[in-house]
Amino acid sequence: MKKTISLFLLIALSSIQGFAWGPKGHQVVGDVARSHLSDAARKNVIALLGNDDLAAVSIWADDVKSQRPESYGWHFVDIQKSSNGFSQARDCYQPNEKYPYSMTDHHNCVVDRINMFRDVLANKNAPQQDRIEALKFLVHFVGDIHQPLHAIDEARGGNDIHVVEFGSPQCGTRPCNLHYEWDIGLLEHAGRSEADYVAYVQQLAKSNHLDTRAGGTSEDWANESFNIAKKVLIKDGAAVDEDYYKANIGTVDERLALAGLRLAKLLNDTLGEPKP
């Protein structure tokens, strides 16, 4: 695998759950969504952002984490591996003294936050800045929820599963872990640029008629990711090699495509009315 990932990306993927896909993955999701916006939704996105470049704001929610510590838990949902799936009461309130905001936030998960920010975005009477933030959070969180290891509690979403990545236990300056591989490693090993990846997943979506799966709720998407995560987990110290890559890169590509299509539908449904 190419070892050209910038130090910034490696630092960004801290040992705790929080970042999904990495910048390239999020930008791919934003670009796919942008190409599927309705005319009315596009006009309303431009009214809020000044343009329709969803990829440009796709990592904003990660960039502001240090200034918005309350948002740490909004990027994922820790569904118990032994469970049958998402439970709002169990999975969106997990108080941890290490994260003070978690002690009182009963909507501290990506599932609830997608719903809450969609409501803000849809509210034409909400302050403009609140709606802009809601849009930026949604662009990011719809990407996050489609990363399978952002929907399972096992080994902190795979962060504690150390792996040997294509023969090396080190990913830049840090030990490789499974969460990192699903965020960045598998995508980078594909060797595609952002533009090439966008074109590839667009064709994948068309060939596989993924538009027929563009609907659903944030709970549905979390459960999809959870069920995938249970299948792709490996043991601590195992290898992420060519066999693992070939077995799972198709799933990565499909999740990116679905995230983009579903983000577009969410925005079309929410912002579809022409701006007065």
mmCIF file of C-alpha atoms in Angstrom:
data_model
loop_
_atom_site.group_PDB
_atom_site.id
_atom_site.type_symbol
_atom_site.label_atom_id
_atom_site.label_comp_id
_atom_site.label_asym_id
_atom_site.label_seq_id
_atom_site.Cartn_x
_atom_site.Cartn_y
_atom_site.Cartn_z
ATOM 1 C CA MET A 1 0.000 0.000 0.000
ATOM 2 C CA LYS A 2 1.174 3.499 -0.743
ATOM 3 C CA LYS A 3 2.628 5.246 2.310
ATOM 4 C CA THR A 4 1.881 8.752 1.088
ATOM 5 C CA ILE A 5 -0.966 9.588 3.454
ATOM 6 C CA SER A 6 -0.203 12.909 5.077
ATOM 7 C CA LEU A 7 0.792 13.200 8.700
ATOM 8 C CA PHE A 8 -2.331 15.292 9.223
ATOM 9 C CA LEU A 9 -4.562 12.351 8.371
ATOM 10 C CA LEU A 10 -2.636 10.042 10.644
ATOM 11 C CA ILE A 11 -2.903 12.418 13.569
ATOM 12 C CA ALA A 12 -6.581 12.971 12.852
ATOM 13 C CA LEU A 13 -7.258 9.279 13.281
ATOM 14 C CA SER A 14 -6.688 9.276 16.994
ATOM 15 C CA SER A 15 -6.952 6.147 19.087
ATOM 16 C CA ILE A 16 -10.582 6.928 19.919
ATOM 17 C CA GLN A 17 -13.571 6.477 17.683
ATOM 18 C CA GLY A 18 -14.578 9.663 15.970
ATOM 19 C CA PHE A 19 -13.472 9.965 12.389
ATOM 20 C CA ALA A 20 -15.021 7.948 9.566
ATOM 21 C CA TRP A 21 -13.713 7.363 6.058
ATOM 22 C CA GLY A 22 -11.068 10.095 6.259
ATOM 23 C CA PRO A 23 -11.220 13.197 4.051
ATOM 24 C CA LYS A 24 -11.225 11.303 0.744
ATOM 25 C CA GLY A 25 -14.164 9.112 1.706
ATOM 26 C CA HIS A 26 -16.211 12.021 3.021
ATOM 27 C CA GLN A 27 -15.455 14.081 -0.071
ATOM 28 C CA VAL A 28 -16.536 11.220 -2.317
ATOM 29 C CA VAL A 29 -19.839 11.048 -0.436
ATOM 30 C CA GLY A 30 -20.291 14.810 -0.805
ATOM 31 C CA ASP A 31 -19.533 14.730 -4.520
ATOM 32 C CA VAL A 32 -21.928 11.853 -5.166
ATOM 33 C CA ALA A 33 -24.673 13.618 -3.236
ATOM 34 C CA ARG A 34 -24.062 16.882 -5.076
ATOM 35 C CA SER A 35 -24.631 15.199 -8.437
ATOM 36 C CA HIS A 36 -28.013 13.874 -7.289
ATOM 37 C CA LEU A 37 -29.495 17.068 -5.825
ATOM 38 C CA SER A 38 -32.773 18.295 -7.226
ATOM 39 C CA ASP A 39 -32.794 21.805 -8.697
ATOM 40 C CA ALA A 40 -34.790 23.128 -5.752
ATOM 41 C CA ALA A 41 -32.535 21.502 -3.148
ATOM 42 C CA ARG A 42 -29.430 22.779 -4.962
ATOM 43 C CA LYS A 43 -30.761 26.343 -4.891
ATOM 44 C CA ASN A 44 -31.430 26.089 -1.175
ATOM 45 C CA VAL A 45 -27.998 24.575 -0.487
ATOM 46 C CA ILE A 46 -26.423 27.479 -2.389
ATOM 47 C CA ALA A 47 -28.530 29.915 -0.369
ATOM 48 C CA LEU A 48 -27.015 28.481 2.814
ATOM 49 C CA LEU A 49 -23.431 27.743 1.777
ATOM 50 C CA GLY A 50 -22.877 30.173 -1.084
ATOM 51 C CA ASN A 51 -22.285 27.216 -3.432
ATOM 52 C CA ASP A 52 -23.313 23.580 -3.819
ATOM 53 C CA ASP A 53 -19.897 22.058 -3.055
ATOM 54 C CA LEU A 54 -20.875 19.521 -0.408
ATOM 55 C CA ALA A 55 -17.450 17.879 -0.536
ATOM 56 C CA ALA A 56 -15.856 21.146 0.591
ATOM 57 C CA VAL A 57 -17.798 21.092 3.865
ATOM 58 C CA SER A 58 -17.746 17.326 4.341
ATOM 59 C CA ILE A 59 -14.970 17.282 6.964
ATOM 60 C CA TRP A 60 -16.013 20.458 8.787
ATOM 61 C CA ALA A 61 -17.524 18.416 11.628
ATOM 62 C CA ASP A 62 -14.126 16.810 12.238
ATOM 63 C CA ASP A 63 -12.275 20.110 11.957
ATOM 64 C CA VAL A 64 -14.344 21.735 14.718
ATOM 65 C CA LYS A 65 -14.177 18.868 17.202
ATOM 66 C CA SER A 66 -11.667 20.587 19.447
ATOM 67 C CA GLN A 67 -13.932 23.639 19.615
ATOM 68 C CA ARG A 68 -17.094 21.572 19.967
ATOM 69 C CA PRO A 69 -16.243 18.843 22.494
ATOM 70 C CA GLU A 70 -19.921 18.096 22.992
ATOM 71 C CA SER A 71 -19.960 16.716 19.448
ATOM 72 C CA TYR A 72 -17.464 13.894 20.093
ATOM 73 C CA GLY A 73 -20.122 11.184 20.518
ATOM 74 C CA TRP A 74 -22.287 12.421 17.657
ATOM 75 C CA HIS A 75 -20.076 10.792 15.014
ATOM 76 C CA PHE A 76 -20.828 7.162 15.856
ATOM 77 C CA VAL A 77 -23.176 4.820 17.692
ATOM 78 C CA ASP A 78 -21.850 2.072 19.959
ATOM 79 C CA ILE A 79 -24.297 -0.750 19.260
ATOM 80 C CA GLN A 80 -23.518 -3.748 21.440
ATOM 81 C CA LYS A 81 -22.099 -6.586 19.385
ATOM 82 C CA SER A 82 -24.220 -9.106 21.310
ATOM 83 C CA SER A 83 -27.454 -7.236 20.559
ATOM 84 C CA ASN A 84 -29.893 -7.580 17.688
ATOM 85 C CA GLY A 85 -29.389 -3.992 16.620
ATOM 86 C CA PHE A 86 -29.834 -0.344 17.535
ATOM 87 C CA SER A 87 -31.601 0.684 20.741
ATOM 88 C CA GLN A 88 -32.001 4.412 21.272
ATOM 89 C CA ALA A 89 -32.229 4.220 25.058
ATOM 90 C CA ARG A 90 -29.182 1.981 25.350
ATOM 91 C CA ASP A 91 -26.963 3.268 22.552
ATOM 92 C CA CYS A 92 -27.510 7.027 22.652
ATOM 93 C CA TYR A 93 -26.936 7.526 26.364
ATOM 94 C CA GLN A 94 -23.662 6.057 27.571
ATOM 95 C CA PRO A 95 -22.375 8.410 30.284
ATOM 96 C CA ASN A 96 -18.606 8.519 30.618
ATOM 97 C CA GLU A 97 -16.881 10.847 33.057
ATOM 98 C CA LYS A 98 -14.025 11.221 30.580
ATOM 99 C CA TYR A 99 -16.470 13.086 28.345
ATOM 100 C CA PRO A 100 -18.500 15.446 30.569
ATOM 101 C CA TYR A 101 -21.115 16.218 27.926
ATOM 102 C CA SER A 102 -22.020 12.528 27.736
ATOM 103 C CA MET A 103 -23.309 12.662 31.312
ATOM 104 C CA THR A 104 -26.393 14.658 30.315
ATOM 105 C CA ASP A 105 -26.761 14.089 26.556
ATOM 106 C CA HIS A 106 -29.427 11.480 25.889
ATOM 107 C CA HIS A 107 -29.046 11.935 22.126
ATOM 108 C CA ASN A 108 -25.316 11.322 22.067
ATOM 109 C CA CYS A 109 -25.132 9.216 18.908
ATOM 110 C CA VAL A 110 -25.044 9.701 15.161
ATOM 111 C CA VAL A 111 -28.523 8.208 14.687
ATOM 112 C CA ASP A 112 -30.260 10.825 16.803
ATOM 113 C CA ARG A 113 -28.085 13.673 15.607
ATOM 114 C CA ILE A 114 -28.934 13.071 11.950
ATOM 115 C CA ASN A 115 -32.618 13.308 12.842
ATOM 116 C CA MET A 116 -32.132 16.380 15.014
ATOM 117 C CA PHE A 117 -30.046 18.298 12.484
ATOM 118 C CA ARG A 118 -32.451 17.409 9.727
ATOM 119 C CA ASP A 119 -35.229 19.038 11.795
ATOM 120 C CA VAL A 120 -33.135 22.186 12.227
ATOM 121 C CA LEU A 121 -32.345 22.312 8.515
ATOM 122 C CA ALA A 122 -36.017 21.923 7.631
ATOM 123 C CA ASN A 123 -37.077 24.727 9.974
ATOM 124 C CA LYS A 124 -37.220 27.885 7.879
ATOM 125 C CA ASN A 125 -37.678 29.918 11.052
ATOM 126 C CA ALA A 126 -34.451 28.667 12.623
ATOM 127 C CA PRO A 127 -31.517 31.108 12.685
ATOM 128 C CA GLN A 128 -29.550 31.028 9.426
ATOM 129 C CA GLN A 129 -26.308 30.057 11.158
ATOM 130 C CA ASP A 130 -28.004 27.132 12.888
ATOM 131 C CA ARG A 131 -29.295 25.851 9.550
ATOM 132 C CA ILE A 132 -25.842 26.208 7.972
ATOM 133 C CA GLU A 133 -24.291 24.214 10.808
ATOM 134 C CA ALA A 134 -27.042 21.607 10.553
ATOM 135 C CA LEU A 135 -26.313 21.151 6.851
ATOM 136 C CA LYS A 136 -22.584 20.755 7.479
ATOM 137 C CA PHE A 137 -23.155 18.246 10.249
ATOM 138 C CA LEU A 138 -25.564 16.259 8.068
ATOM 139 C CA VAL A 139 -23.128 16.045 5.155
ATOM 140 C CA HIS A 140 -20.571 14.552 7.525
ATOM 141 C CA PHE A 141 -22.770 12.384 9.716
ATOM 142 C CA VAL A 142 -24.525 10.620 6.834
ATOM 143 C CA GLY A 143 -21.043 9.600 5.743
ATOM 144 C CA ASP A 144 -20.099 8.531 9.260
ATOM 145 C CA ILE A 145 -23.100 6.291 9.771
ATOM 146 C CA HIS A 146 -22.260 4.315 6.629
ATOM 147 C CA GLN A 147 -18.799 3.368 7.898
ATOM 148 C CA PRO A 148 -19.492 -0.041 9.472
ATOM 149 C CA LEU A 149 -17.099 0.341 12.394
ATOM 150 C CA HIS A 150 -18.908 3.506 13.461
ATOM 151 C CA ALA A 151 -21.872 1.370 14.450
ATOM 152 C CA ILE A 152 -20.450 -1.218 16.825
ATOM 153 C CA ASP A 153 -18.980 -1.096 20.314
ATOM 154 C CA GLU A 154 -16.550 -4.005 19.904
ATOM 155 C CA ALA A 155 -12.957 -2.935 20.658
ATOM 156 C CA ARG A 156 -14.090 0.693 20.455
ATOM 157 C CA GLY A 157 -15.178 0.333 16.872
ATOM 158 C CA GLY A 158 -12.073 -1.623 15.932
ATOM 159 C CA ASN A 159 -9.647 0.988 17.281
ATOM 160 C CA ASP A 160 -8.268 -1.583 19.739
ATOM 161 C CA ILE A 161 -7.841 -4.268 17.081
ATOM 162 C CA HIS A 162 -4.248 -3.918 15.961
ATOM 163 C CA VAL A 163 -3.550 -5.239 12.480
ATOM 164 C CA VAL A 164 -0.683 -5.832 10.103
ATOM 165 C CA GLU A 165 -1.446 -3.720 7.051
ATOM 166 C CA PHE A 166 -0.080 -5.268 3.868
ATOM 167 C CA GLY A 167 2.968 -6.548 5.745
ATOM 168 C CA SER A 168 3.540 -3.610 8.095
ATOM 169 C CA PRO A 169 2.272 -3.134 11.669
ATOM 170 C CA GLN A 170 2.868 0.632 11.395
ATOM 171 C CA CYS A 171 0.640 3.105 9.573
ATOM 172 C CA GLY A 172 2.911 6.107 9.377
ATOM 173 C CA THR A 173 3.785 7.028 12.952
ATOM 174 C CA ARG A 174 1.061 4.904 14.574
ATOM 175 C CA PRO A 175 0.304 1.213 14.957
ATOM 176 C CA CYS A 176 -2.264 0.117 12.395
ATOM 177 C CA ASN A 177 -5.745 -0.713 13.642
ATOM 178 C CA LEU A 178 -8.875 -2.033 11.991
ATOM 179 C CA HIS A 179 -10.836 1.185 12.372
ATOM 180 C CA TYR A 180 -8.113 3.066 10.497
ATOM 181 C CA GLU A 181 -8.196 0.504 7.708
ATOM 182 C CA TRP A 182 -11.900 1.094 7.137
ATOM 183 C CA ASP A 183 -11.512 4.857 7.427
ATOM 184 C CA ILE A 184 -8.550 5.253 5.111
ATOM 185 C CA GLY A 185 -6.390 2.175 4.513
ATOM 186 C CA LEU A 186 -8.648 0.198 2.178
ATOM 187 C CA LEU A 187 -9.546 3.305 0.154
ATOM 188 C CA GLU A 188 -5.908 4.298 -0.255
ATOM 189 C CA HIS A 189 -4.943 0.781 -1.297
ATOM 190 C CA ALA A 190 -7.417 1.066 -4.174
ATOM 191 C CA GLY A 191 -5.089 3.715 -5.608
ATOM 192 C CA ARG A 192 -7.819 5.988 -6.983
ATOM 193 C CA SER A 193 -7.887 9.769 -6.790
ATOM 194 C CA GLU A 194 -10.973 11.435 -5.343
ATOM 195 C CA ALA A 195 -12.291 12.230 -8.829
ATOM 196 C CA ASP A 196 -11.680 8.677 -10.034
ATOM 197 C CA TYR A 197 -13.375 7.273 -6.935
ATOM 198 C CA VAL A 198 -16.416 9.463 -7.470
ATOM 199 C CA ALA A 199 -16.719 8.286 -11.071
ATOM 200 C CA TYR A 200 -16.252 4.676 -9.998
ATOM 201 C CA VAL A 201 -18.923 4.661 -7.284
ATOM 202 C CA GLN A 202 -21.313 6.589 -9.518
ATOM 203 C CA GLN A 203 -21.018 3.824 -12.107
ATOM 204 C CA LEU A 204 -21.351 1.217 -9.359
ATOM 205 C CA ALA A 205 -24.555 2.870 -8.147
ATOM 206 C CA LYS A 206 -25.957 2.934 -11.681
ATOM 207 C CA SER A 207 -24.992 -0.645 -12.539
ATOM 208 C CA ASN A 208 -26.356 -2.045 -9.272
ATOM 209 C CA HIS A 209 -29.472 0.175 -9.206
ATOM 210 C CA LEU A 210 -28.517 1.468 -5.771
ATOM 211 C CA ASP A 211 -30.929 4.370 -6.213
ATOM 212 C CA THR A 212 -33.651 1.887 -5.248
ATOM 213 C CA ARG A 213 -32.029 1.757 -1.792
ATOM 214 C CA ALA A 214 -31.630 5.505 -1.354
ATOM 215 C CA GLY A 215 -34.359 5.770 1.261
ATOM 216 C CA GLY A 216 -34.560 4.576 4.836
ATOM 217 C CA THR A 217 -33.957 6.129 8.232
ATOM 218 C CA SER A 218 -30.803 6.801 10.175
ATOM 219 C CA GLU A 219 -31.698 3.813 12.351
ATOM 220 C CA ASP A 220 -31.927 1.616 9.246
ATOM 221 C CA TRP A 221 -28.509 2.811 8.077
ATOM 222 C CA ALA A 222 -26.952 2.211 11.488
ATOM 223 C CA ASN A 223 -28.307 -1.326 11.602
ATOM 224 C CA GLU A 224 -26.948 -2.007 8.124
ATOM 225 C CA SER A 225 -23.499 -0.835 9.232
ATOM 226 C CA PHE A 226 -23.750 -2.811 12.455
ATOM 227 C CA ASN A 227 -24.522 -6.046 10.641
ATOM 228 C CA ILE A 228 -21.629 -5.479 8.246
ATOM 229 C CA ALA A 229 -19.270 -4.642 11.108
ATOM 230 C CA LYS A 230 -19.947 -7.972 12.805
ATOM 231 C CA LYS A 231 -18.851 -9.749 9.608
ATOM 232 C CA VAL A 232 -15.650 -7.773 8.960
ATOM 233 C CA LEU A 233 -14.179 -7.847 12.467
ATOM 234 C CA ILE A 234 -10.922 -9.767 12.766
ATOM 235 C CA LYS A 235 -8.748 -10.810 15.699
ATOM 236 C CA ASP A 236 -6.191 -8.528 17.300
ATOM 237 C CA GLY A 237 -2.910 -8.922 15.437
ATOM 238 C CA ALA A 238 -4.498 -10.313 12.282
ATOM 239 C CA ALA A 239 -3.548 -9.233 8.779
ATOM 240 C CA VAL A 240 -5.268 -6.758 6.516
ATOM 241 C CA ASP A 241 -3.798 -8.220 3.348
ATOM 242 C CA GLU A 242 -4.801 -8.632 -0.283
ATOM 243 C CA ASP A 243 -7.330 -11.302 0.627
ATOM 244 C CA TYR A 244 -9.001 -9.057 3.209
ATOM 245 C CA TYR A 245 -8.914 -6.132 0.782
ATOM 246 C CA LYS A 246 -10.482 -8.118 -2.058
ATOM 247 C CA ALA A 247 -13.143 -9.519 0.258
ATOM 248 C CA ASN A 248 -14.185 -6.093 1.583
ATOM 249 C CA ILE A 249 -13.389 -3.290 -0.865
ATOM 250 C CA GLY A 250 -16.685 -3.918 -2.655
ATOM 251 C CA THR A 251 -18.507 -3.252 0.599
ATOM 252 C CA VAL A 252 -16.521 -0.034 1.127
ATOM 253 C CA ASP A 253 -17.448 1.166 -2.348
ATOM 254 C CA GLU A 254 -21.126 0.320 -1.912
ATOM 255 C CA ARG A 255 -21.288 2.104 1.456
ATOM 256 C CA LEU A 256 -19.777 5.242 -0.090
ATOM 257 C CA ALA A 257 -22.249 5.122 -2.966
ATOM 258 C CA LEU A 258 -25.236 4.574 -0.671
ATOM 259 C CA ALA A 259 -24.116 7.346 1.663
ATOM 260 C CA GLY A 260 -23.980 9.793 -1.234
ATOM 261 C CA LEU A 261 -27.349 8.749 -2.629
ATOM 262 C CA ARG A 262 -29.003 8.839 0.768
ATOM 263 C CA LEU A 263 -27.521 12.219 1.630
ATOM 264 C CA ALA A 264 -28.897 13.580 -1.635
ATOM 265 C CA LYS A 265 -32.364 12.159 -0.933
ATOM 266 C CA LEU A 266 -32.325 13.543 2.598
ATOM 267 C CA LEU A 267 -31.449 16.999 1.279
ATOM 268 C CA ASN A 268 -33.928 16.768 -1.582
ATOM 269 C CA ASP A 269 -36.691 15.827 0.846
ATOM 270 C CA THR A 270 -35.684 18.500 3.360
ATOM 271 C CA LEU A 271 -34.787 21.382 1.045
ATOM 272 C CA GLY A 272 -36.816 20.400 -1.998
ATOM 273 C CA GLU A 273 -39.215 23.318 -1.887
ATOM 274 C CA PRO A 274 -38.043 26.234 -4.013
ATOM 275 C CA LYS A 275 -36.603 29.139 -2.052
ATOM 276 C CA PRO A 276 -39.241 31.922 -1.917
#
